[in-house]
Coordinates of C-alpha atoms in Angstrom, one line a residue:
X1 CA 55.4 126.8 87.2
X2 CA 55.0 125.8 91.0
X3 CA 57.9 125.9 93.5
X4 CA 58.3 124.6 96.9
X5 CA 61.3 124.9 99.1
X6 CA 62.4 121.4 98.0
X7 CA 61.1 121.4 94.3
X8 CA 60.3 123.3 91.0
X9 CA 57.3 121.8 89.1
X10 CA 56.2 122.3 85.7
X11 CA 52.7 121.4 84.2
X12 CA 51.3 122.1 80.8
X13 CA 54.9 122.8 79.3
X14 CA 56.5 121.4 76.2
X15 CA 60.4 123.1 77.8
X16 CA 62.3 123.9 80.2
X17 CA 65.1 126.3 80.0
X18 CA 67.0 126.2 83.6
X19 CA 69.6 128.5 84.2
X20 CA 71.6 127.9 87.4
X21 CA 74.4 130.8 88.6
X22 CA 76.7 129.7 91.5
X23 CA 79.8 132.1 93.7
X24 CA 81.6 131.0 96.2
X25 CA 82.6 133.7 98.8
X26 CA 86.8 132.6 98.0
X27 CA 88.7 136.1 97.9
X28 CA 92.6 135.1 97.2
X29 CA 94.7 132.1 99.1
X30 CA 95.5 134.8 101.6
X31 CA 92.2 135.8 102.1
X32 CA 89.2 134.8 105.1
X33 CA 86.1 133.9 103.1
X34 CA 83.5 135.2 106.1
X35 CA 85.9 138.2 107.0
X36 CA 87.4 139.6 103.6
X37 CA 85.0 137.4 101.6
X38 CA 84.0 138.0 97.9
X39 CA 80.0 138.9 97.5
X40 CA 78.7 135.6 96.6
X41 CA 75.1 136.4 96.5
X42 CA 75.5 139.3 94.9
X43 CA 78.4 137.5 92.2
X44 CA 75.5 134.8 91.8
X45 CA 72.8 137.0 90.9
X46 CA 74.8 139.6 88.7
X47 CA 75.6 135.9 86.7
X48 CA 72.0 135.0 85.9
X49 CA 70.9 138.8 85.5
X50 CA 73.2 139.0 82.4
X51 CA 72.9 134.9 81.3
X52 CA 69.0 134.9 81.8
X53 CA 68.8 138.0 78.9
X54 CA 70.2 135.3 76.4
X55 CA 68.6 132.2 74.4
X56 CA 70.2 128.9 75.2
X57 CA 71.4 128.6 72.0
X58 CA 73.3 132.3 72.0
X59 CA 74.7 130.9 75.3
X60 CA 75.5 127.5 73.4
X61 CA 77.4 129.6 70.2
X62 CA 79.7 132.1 72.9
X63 CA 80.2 128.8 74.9
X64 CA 81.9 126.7 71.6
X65 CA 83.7 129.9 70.4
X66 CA 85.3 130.3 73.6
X67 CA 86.3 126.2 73.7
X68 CA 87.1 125.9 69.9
X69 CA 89.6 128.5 69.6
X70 CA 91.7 126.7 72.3
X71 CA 90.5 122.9 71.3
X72 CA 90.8 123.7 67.6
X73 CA 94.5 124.7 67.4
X74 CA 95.5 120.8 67.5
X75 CA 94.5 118.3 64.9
X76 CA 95.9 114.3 64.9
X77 CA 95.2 111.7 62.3
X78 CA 96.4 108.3 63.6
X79 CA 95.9 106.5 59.8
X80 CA 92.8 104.2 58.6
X81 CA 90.6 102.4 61.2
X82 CA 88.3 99.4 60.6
X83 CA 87.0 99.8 64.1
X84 CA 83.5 101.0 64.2
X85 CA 81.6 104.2 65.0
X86 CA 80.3 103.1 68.5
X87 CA 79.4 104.6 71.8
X88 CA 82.2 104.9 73.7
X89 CA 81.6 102.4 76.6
X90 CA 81.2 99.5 73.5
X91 CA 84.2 100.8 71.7
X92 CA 86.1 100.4 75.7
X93 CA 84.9 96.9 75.9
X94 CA 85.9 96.3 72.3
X95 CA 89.0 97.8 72.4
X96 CA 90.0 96.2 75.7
X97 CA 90.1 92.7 73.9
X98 CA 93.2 94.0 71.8
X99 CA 90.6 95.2 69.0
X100 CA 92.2 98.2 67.1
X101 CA 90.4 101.5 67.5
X102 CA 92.8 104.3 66.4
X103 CA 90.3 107.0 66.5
X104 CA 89.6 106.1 70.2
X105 CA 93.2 106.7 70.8
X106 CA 92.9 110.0 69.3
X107 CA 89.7 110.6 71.3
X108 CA 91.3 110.0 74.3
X109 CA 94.1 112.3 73.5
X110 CA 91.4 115.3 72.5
X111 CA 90.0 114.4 75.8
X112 CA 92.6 115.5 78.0
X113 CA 93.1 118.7 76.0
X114 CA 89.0 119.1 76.6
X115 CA 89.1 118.5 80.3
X116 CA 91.8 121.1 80.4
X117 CA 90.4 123.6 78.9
X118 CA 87.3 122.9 81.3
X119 CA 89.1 123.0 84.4
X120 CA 92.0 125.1 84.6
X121 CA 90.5 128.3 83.7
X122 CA 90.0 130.3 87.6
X123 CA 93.4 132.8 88.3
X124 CA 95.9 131.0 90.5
X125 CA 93.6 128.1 91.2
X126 CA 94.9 124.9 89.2
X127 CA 93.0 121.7 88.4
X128 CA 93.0 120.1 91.4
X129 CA 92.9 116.2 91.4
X130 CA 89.4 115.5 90.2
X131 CA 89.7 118.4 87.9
X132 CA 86.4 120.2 89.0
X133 CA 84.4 117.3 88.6
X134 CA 83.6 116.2 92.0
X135 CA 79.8 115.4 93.4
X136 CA 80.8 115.1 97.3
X137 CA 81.1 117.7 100.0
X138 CA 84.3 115.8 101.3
X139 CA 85.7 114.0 98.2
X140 CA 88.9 111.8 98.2
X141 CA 92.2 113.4 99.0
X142 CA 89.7 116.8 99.4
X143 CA 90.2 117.7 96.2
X144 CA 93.6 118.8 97.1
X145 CA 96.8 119.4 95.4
X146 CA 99.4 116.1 96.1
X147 CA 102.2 117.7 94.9
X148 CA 104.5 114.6 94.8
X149 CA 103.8 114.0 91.3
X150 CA 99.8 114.4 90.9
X151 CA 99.5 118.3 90.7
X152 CA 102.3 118.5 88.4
X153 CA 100.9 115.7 86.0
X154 CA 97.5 117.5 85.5
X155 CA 99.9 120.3 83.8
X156 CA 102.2 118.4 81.6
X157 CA 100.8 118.6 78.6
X158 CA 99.4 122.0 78.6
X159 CA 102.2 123.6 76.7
X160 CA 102.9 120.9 74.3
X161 CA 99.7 120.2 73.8
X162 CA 99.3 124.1 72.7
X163 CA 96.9 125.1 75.6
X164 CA 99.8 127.6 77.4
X165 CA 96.8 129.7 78.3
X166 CA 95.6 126.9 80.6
X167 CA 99.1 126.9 82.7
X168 CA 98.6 130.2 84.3
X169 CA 96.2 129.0 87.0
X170 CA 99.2 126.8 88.1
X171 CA 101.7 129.3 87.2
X172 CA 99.6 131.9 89.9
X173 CA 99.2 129.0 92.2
X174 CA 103.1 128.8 92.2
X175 CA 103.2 132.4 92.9
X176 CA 100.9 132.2 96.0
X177 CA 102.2 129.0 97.5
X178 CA 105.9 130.4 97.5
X179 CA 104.4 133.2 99.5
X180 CA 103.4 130.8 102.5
X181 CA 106.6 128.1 101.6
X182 CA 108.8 131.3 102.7
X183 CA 107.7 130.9 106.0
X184 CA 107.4 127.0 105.9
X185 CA 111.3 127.2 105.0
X186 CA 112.4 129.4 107.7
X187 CA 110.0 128.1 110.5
X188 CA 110.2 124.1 109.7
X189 CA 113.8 123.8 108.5
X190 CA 115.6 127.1 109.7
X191 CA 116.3 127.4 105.5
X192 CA 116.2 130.7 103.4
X193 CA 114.1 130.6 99.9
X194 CA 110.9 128.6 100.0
X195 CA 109.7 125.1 100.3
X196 CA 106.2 123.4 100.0
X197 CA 105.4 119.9 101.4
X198 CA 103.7 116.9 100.1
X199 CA 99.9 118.5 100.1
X200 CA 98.2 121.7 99.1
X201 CA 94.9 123.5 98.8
X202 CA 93.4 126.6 97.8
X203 CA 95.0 128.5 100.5
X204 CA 98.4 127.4 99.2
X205 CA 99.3 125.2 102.2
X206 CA 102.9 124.6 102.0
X207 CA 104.0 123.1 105.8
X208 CA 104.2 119.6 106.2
X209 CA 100.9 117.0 106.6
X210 CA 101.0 114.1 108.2
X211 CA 97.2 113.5 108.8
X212 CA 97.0 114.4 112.4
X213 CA 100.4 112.2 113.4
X214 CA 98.8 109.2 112.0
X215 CA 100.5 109.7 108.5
X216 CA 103.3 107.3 107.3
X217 CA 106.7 108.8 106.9
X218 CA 107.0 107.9 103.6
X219 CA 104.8 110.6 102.5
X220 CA 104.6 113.0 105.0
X221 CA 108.0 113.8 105.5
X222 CA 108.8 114.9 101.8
X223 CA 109.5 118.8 101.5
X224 CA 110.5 118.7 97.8
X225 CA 107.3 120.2 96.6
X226 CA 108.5 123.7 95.6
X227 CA 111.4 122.4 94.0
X228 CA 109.1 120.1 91.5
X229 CA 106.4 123.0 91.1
X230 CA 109.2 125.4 90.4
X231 CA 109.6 123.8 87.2
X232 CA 106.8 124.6 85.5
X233 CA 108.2 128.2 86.1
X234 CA 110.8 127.7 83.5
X235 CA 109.2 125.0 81.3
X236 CA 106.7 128.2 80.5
X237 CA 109.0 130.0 78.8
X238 CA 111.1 127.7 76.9
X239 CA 108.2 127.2 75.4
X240 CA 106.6 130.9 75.4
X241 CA 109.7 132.6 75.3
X242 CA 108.5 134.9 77.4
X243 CA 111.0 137.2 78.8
X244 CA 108.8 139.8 81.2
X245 CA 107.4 136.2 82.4
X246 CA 111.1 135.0 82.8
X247 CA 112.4 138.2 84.6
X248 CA 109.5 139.6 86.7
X249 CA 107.6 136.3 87.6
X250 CA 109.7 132.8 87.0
X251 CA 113.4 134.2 87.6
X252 CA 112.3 135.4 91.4
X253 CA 110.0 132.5 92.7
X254 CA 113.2 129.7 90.8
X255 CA 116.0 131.3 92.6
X256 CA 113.6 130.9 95.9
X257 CA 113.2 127.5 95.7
X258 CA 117.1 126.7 94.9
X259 CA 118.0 128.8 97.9
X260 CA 115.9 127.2 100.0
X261 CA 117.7 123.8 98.3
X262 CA 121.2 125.0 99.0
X263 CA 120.3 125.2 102.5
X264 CA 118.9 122.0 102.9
X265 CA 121.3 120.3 101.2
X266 CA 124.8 118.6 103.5
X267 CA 128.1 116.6 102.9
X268 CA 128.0 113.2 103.1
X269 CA 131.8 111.5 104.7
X270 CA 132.8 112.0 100.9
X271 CA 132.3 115.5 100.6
X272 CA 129.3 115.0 98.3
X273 CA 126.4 117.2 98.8
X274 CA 122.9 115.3 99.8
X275 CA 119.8 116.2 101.3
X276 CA 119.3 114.6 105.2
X277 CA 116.7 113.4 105.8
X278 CA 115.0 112.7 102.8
X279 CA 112.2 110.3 100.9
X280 CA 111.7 108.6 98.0
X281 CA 107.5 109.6 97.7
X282 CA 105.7 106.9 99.4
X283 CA 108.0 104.0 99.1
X284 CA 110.3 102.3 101.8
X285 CA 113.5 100.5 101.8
X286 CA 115.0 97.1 103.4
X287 CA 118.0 96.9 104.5
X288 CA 121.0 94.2 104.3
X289 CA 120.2 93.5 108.3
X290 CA 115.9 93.4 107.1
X291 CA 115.2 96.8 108.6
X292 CA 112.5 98.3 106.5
X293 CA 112.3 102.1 106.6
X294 CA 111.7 105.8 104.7
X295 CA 113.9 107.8 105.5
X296 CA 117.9 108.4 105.2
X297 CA 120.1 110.8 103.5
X298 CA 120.8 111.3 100.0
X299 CA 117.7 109.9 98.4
X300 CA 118.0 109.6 94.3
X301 CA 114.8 111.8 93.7
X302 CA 115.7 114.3 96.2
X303 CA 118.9 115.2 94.3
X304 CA 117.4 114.6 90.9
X305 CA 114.8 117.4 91.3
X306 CA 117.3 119.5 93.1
X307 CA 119.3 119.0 89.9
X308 CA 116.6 120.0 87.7
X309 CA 116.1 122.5 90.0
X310 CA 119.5 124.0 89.7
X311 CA 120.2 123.7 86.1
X312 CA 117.2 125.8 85.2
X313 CA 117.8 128.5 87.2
X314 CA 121.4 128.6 86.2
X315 CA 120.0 128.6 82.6
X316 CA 117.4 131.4 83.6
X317 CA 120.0 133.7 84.9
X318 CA 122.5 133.0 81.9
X319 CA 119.2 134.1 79.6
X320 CA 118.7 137.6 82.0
X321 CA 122.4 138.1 82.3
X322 CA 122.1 138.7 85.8
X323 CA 123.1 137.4 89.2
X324 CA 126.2 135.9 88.2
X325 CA 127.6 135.4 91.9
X326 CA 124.6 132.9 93.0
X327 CA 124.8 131.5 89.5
X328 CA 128.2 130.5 90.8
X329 CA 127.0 128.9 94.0
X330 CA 124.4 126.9 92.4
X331 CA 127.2 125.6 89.3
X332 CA 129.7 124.8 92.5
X333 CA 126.9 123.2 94.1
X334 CA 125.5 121.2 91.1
X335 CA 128.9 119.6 90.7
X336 CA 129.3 118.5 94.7
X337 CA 125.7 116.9 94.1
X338 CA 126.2 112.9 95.4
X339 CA 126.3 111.3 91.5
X340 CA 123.6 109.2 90.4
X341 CA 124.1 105.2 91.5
X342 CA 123.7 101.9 89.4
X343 CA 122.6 98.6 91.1
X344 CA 123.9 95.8 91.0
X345 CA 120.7 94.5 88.9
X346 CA 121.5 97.4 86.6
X347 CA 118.7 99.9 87.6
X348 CA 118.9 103.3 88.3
X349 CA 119.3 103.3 92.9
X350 CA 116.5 104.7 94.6
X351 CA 118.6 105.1 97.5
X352 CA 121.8 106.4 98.8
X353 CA 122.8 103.0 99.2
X354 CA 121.8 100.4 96.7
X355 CA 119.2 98.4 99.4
X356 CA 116.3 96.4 97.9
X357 CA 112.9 97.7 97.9
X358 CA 109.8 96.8 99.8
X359 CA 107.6 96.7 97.1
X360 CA 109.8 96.7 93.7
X361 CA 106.7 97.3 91.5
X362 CA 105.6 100.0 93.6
X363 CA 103.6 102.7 91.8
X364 CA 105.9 105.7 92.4
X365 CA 109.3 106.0 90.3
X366 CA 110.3 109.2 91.6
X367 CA 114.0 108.8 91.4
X368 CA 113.5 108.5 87.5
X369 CA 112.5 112.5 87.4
X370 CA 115.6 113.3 85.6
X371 CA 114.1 111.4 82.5
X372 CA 110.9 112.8 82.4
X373 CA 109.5 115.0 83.5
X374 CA 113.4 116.3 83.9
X375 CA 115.8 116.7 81.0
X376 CA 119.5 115.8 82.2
X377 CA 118.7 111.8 81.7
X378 CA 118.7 110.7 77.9
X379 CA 119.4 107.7 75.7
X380 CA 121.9 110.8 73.2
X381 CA 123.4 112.6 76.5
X382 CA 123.4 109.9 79.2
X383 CA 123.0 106.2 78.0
X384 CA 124.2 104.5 80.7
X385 CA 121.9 106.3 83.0
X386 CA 118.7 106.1 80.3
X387 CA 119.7 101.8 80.7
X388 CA 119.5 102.0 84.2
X389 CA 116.0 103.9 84.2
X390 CA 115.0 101.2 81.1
X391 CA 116.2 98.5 83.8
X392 CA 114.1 100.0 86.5
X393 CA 111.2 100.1 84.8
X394 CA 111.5 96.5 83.5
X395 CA 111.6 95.6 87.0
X396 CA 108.6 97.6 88.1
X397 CA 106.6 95.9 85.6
X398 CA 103.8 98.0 83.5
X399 CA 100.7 97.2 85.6
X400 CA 100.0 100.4 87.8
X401 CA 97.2 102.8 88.4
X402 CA 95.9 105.6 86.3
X403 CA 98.7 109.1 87.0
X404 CA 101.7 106.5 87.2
X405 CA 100.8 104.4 84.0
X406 CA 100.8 107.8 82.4
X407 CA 104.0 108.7 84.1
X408 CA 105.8 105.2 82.9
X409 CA 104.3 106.0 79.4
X410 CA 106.1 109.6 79.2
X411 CA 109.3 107.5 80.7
X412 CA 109.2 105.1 77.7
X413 CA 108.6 107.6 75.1
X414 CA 112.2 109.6 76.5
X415 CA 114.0 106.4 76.2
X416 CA 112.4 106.6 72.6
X417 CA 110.7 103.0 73.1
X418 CA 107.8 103.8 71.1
X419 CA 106.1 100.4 71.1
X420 CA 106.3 99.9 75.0
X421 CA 105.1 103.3 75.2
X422 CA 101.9 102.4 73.2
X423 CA 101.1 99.2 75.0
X424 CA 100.7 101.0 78.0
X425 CA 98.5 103.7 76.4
X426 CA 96.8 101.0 75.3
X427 CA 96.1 99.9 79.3
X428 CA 95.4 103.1 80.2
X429 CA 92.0 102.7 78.3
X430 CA 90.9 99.1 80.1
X431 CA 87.3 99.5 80.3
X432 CA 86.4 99.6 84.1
X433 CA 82.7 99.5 85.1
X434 CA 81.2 102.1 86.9
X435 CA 79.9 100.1 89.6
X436 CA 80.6 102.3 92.3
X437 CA 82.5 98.9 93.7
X438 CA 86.4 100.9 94.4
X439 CA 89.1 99.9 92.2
X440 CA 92.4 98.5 94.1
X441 CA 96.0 99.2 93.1
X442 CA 96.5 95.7 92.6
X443 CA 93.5 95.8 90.0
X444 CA 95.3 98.6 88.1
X445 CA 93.6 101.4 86.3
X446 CA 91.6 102.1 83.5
X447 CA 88.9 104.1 81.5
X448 CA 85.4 104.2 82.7
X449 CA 82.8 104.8 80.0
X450 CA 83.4 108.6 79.8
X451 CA 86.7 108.2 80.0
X452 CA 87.3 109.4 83.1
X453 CA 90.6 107.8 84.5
X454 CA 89.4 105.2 86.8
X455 CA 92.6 105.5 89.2
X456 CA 90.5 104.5 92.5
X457 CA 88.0 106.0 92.4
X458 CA 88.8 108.8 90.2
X459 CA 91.7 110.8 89.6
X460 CA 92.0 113.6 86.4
X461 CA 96.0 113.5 86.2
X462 CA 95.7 109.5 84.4
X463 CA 93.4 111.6 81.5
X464 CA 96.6 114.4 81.6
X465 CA 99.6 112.0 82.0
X466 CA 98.0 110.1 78.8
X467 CA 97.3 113.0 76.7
X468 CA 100.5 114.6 77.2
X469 CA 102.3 111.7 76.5
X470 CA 100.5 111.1 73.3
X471 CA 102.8 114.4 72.6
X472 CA 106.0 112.8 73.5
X473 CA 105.4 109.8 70.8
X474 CA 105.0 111.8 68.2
X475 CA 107.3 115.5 69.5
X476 CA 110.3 116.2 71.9
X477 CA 112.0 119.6 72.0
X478 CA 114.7 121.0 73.6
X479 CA 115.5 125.0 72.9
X480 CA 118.4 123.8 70.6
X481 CA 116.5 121.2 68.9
X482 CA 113.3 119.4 68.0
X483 CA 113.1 115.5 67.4
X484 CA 110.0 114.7 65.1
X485 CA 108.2 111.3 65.7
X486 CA 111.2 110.1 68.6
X487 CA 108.8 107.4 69.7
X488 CA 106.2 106.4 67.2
X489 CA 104.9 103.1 67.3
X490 CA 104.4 100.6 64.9
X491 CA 100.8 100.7 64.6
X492 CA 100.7 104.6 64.1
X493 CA 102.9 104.1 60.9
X494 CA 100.8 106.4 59.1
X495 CA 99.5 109.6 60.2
X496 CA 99.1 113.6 60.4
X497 CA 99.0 116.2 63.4
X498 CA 98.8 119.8 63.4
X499 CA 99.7 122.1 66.0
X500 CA 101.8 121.1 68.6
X501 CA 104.1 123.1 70.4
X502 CA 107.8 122.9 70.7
X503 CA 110.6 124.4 73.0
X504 CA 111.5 127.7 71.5
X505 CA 107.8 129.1 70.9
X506 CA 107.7 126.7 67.4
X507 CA 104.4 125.4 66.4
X508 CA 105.0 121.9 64.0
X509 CA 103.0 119.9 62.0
X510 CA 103.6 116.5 60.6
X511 CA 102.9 114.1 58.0
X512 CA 104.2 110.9 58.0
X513 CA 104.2 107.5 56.0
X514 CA 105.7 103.9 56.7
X515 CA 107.0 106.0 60.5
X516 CA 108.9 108.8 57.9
X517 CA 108.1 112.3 58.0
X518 CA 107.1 113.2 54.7
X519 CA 105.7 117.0 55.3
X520 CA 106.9 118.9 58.0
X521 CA 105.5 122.5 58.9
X522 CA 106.9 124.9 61.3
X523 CA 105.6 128.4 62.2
X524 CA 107.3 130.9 64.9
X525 CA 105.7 132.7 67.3
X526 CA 108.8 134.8 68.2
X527 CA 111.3 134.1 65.5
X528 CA 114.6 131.9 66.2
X529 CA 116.6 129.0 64.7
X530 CA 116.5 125.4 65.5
X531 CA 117.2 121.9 64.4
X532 CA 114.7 119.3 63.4
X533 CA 115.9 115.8 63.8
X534 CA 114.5 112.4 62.4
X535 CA 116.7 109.5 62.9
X536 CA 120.4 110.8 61.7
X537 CA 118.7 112.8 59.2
X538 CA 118.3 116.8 60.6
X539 CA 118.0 120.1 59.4
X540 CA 118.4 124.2 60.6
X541 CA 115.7 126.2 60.3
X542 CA 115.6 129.7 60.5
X543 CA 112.4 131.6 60.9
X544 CA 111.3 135.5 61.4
X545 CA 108.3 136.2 63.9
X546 CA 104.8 134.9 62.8
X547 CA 106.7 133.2 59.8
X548 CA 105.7 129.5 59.0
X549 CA 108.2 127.3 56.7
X550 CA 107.2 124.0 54.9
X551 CA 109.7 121.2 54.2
X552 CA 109.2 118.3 52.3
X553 CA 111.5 115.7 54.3

């Protein structure tokens, strides 16, 4: 072997074994990397001491024990395919002329899962938006944390999709950024709790952005960020059940981010409680008169996530049995909120008042939160609002990029549209070239050969957003009950999955036939009772910790 200081040659040799360690000097969110720094060099070459004692292949066995035993825990069976075994950039190309491919569907699913498992694995340091896969020193966005929809996306399915492990780098992140957002609330908005912004990094940035003064309003002025994060807080332990979780970690950091809420929140002339000013994430308004603007008071997604917001931390302290009095503030507050507004087309308002927008297929559908990822909109609880969000999204159209196809596709399985729902998975995986040439929003998204999500020029939460809403086809769970196959589409009429998690700490599995259930297995982690519901057939089941029950349907 020769070496030079740009180069490592090899003559005579039949193999070469590299082995590569890398550290970064990062010490904690709150910590100065040169100052109170980690010791990089000394992290790096402790790393290839200990890898450099073992055979590629011993490396290769620890590496697929450590992946399988997450990966492994979920199996799905989409029914017979004709389509053949191909590489995947042919089976793109095929597919994307309306060629069936159900295994590629599943692949795709699998695929998130996989790229979860890869990236969200460092303590209170999520996936960021290209995951970890990222060859430039200054990549797009910076590899940050756009916390207007994107950050939360990359995390939707990693409970349902059984990979709760995965979560706690977000769950951490949540912890650290409320820590700074205390200080963003008090300092920026003269507000108690805390409040995080439209960006974030690694050293939880919470204050507002605005890209040196040069950023548009519609963006930069958004301070709803802890109030979405704050949600995956309690979505953890409906499905964990987690009570130390609930009462040492998710109960503190929720009630922050409601009292921070509270604060913000004003009365209208009616008496109706509204935020002022507030957004809609990156879209704008025209008014009667032809004014087009951003910003007003009482904006639909504002008071949606506030609403979210508020009726999960009422519901955490009802399951602690503890601070009843704010309980009260926040169950006097939740019914002052200004009520959710039809159009006059029938769609769900964006805005306070029921102006047009400037772009009505605009990539963002913010104000539809309380559909998915949010619970208080449904076609069984609310069907007048679940026609207006159907409405909304008719007009929007289904051609969009990569994270807000896989939003719309979560938003059509909730309103149980199975078959709308699948022809937009079905765009998700448009073969796009990697020609290096940027994709526009106009052009839409797409899958390029390795499936990355080719959102311009590459963004991880289209892979996520899919993947979890592969889930929702097939699963949907409250804590009272779980709805087996709510959105199945025609073409998967026939079909198996294992070991998918519901709300309540249930782990199902499904056979179906002709879109029936025919075998359905359910095994508790924690014990508890719940319902399963197919059509207006449903059943109570009963189960004792670590017990599994099989039903023939």
């Amino acid at each position: 072997m020769e070496s030079t200081d740009k180069s490592v040659a090899l003559k005579n040799g039949t193999e070469a074994v590299v082995y590569i360690s890398m550290a970064t000097s990062f010490n904690g969110f709150d910590k100065n990397p040169a100052t109170e720094g980690a010791d990089h060099k000394t992290i790096a070459a402790s790393q290839l001491s200990k890898a450099s004692s073992k055979s590629f292949e011993s490396i290769l066995e620890n590496h697929l024990k450590d992946h399988q035993k997450y990966f492994n825990r979920v199996h799905l069976e989409l029914g017979k395919t004709t389509a053949e075994d191909l590489p995947t950039d042919e089976r793109l190309k095929r597919y994307a002329k309306g060629e069936e491919d159900k295994n590629l569907e599943v692949l795709y699913f699998q695929y998130g899962r996989y790229l979860l498992i890869s990236s969200s694995r460092t303590p209170n340091v999520p996936a960021n938006l290209q995951g970890i896969w990222n060859p430039y020193i200054r990549p797009p966005w910076s590899s940050n944390y756009t916390l207007n929809i994107n950050a939360e996306e990359n995390y939707w399915l990693a409970e349902n999709a059984n990979l709760s492990e995965m979560h706690r780098p977000m769950l951490g992140f949540i912890e650290n950024i409320a820590k700074t957002g205390k200080v963003t609330a008090k300092t920026f908005y003269g507000a108690g709790g805390w409040a995080a912004c439209h960006n974030s990094d690694i050293w939880a940035m919470s204050n507002p952005v605005g890209d040196f003064g040069e950023g548009g309003i519609n963006w930069a002025n958004w301070n709803m960020g802890g109030t979405w994060l704050s949600s995956h807080l309690w979505e953890h332990y409906t499905f964990s059940q987690d009570l130390d979780f609930l009462q040492d970690k998710a109960y503190p950091l929720l009630k922050g981010a409601a009292e921070f809420c509270l604060e913000w929140l004003v009365e209208d002339k009616n008496g109706n409680l509204v935020t002022s000013p507030g957004t809609s994430p990156e879209n704008k308004f025209i008014t009667p008169d032809g004014y087009q603007g951003a910003t007003l008071y009482g904006s639909t997604s504002d008071l949606a996530m506030i609403r979210e917001c508020f009726q999960q931390t009422i519901a955490a302290s009802e399951t602690l049995k503890t601070d009843v009095e704010f309980r009260t503030r926040l169950e006097k507050a939740l019914d002052k909120l200004y009520p959710y507004q039809v159009g006059k087309k029938g769609n769900l308002q964006e805005w306070y008042h029921d102006w047009e927008d400037v772009d009505p297929k605009h990539r963002h559908q913010s104000h539809l939160y309380g559909l998915y990822p949010g619970h208080h909109i449904s076609p069984e609880k609310t069907p007048e609002l679940a026609d207006a969000t159907r409405t909304t999204l008719n007009i929007k159209g289904d051609e969009t990029t990569g994270w807000s196809k896989g939003w719309r596709i979560n938003l059509w399985a909730r309103l149980l549209d199975g078959n709308r729902a699948y022809k937009q998975y079905r765009e998700l995986l448009r073969y796009v070239a990697p020609d290096g040439v940027r994709a526009s929003y106009e052009k839409g998204g797409g899958a390029y050969p390795n499936l990355f999500d080719a959102h311009p020029p590459f963004q991880i939460d289209g892979n996520f957003g899919g993947a979890a809403a592969v889930v929702e086809m097939l699963l949907q769970s409250s804590l009272k009950e779980i709805q087996l196959l709510p959105a199945l589409p025609d073409v998967w009429a026939n079909g198996s999955v294992e070991g998918l998690k519901a709300r309540g700490n249930f782990e199902i599995g499904i056979t179906w036939s002709n879109k029936i259930p025919t075998k359905v297995k359910i095994y508790s982690v924690t014990g508890g009772t719940t319902v399963l519901k197919h059509g207006t057939k449903q059943k109570e089941v009963t189960l004792k910790p670590n017990e599994t029950v099989e039903l023939n349907w």
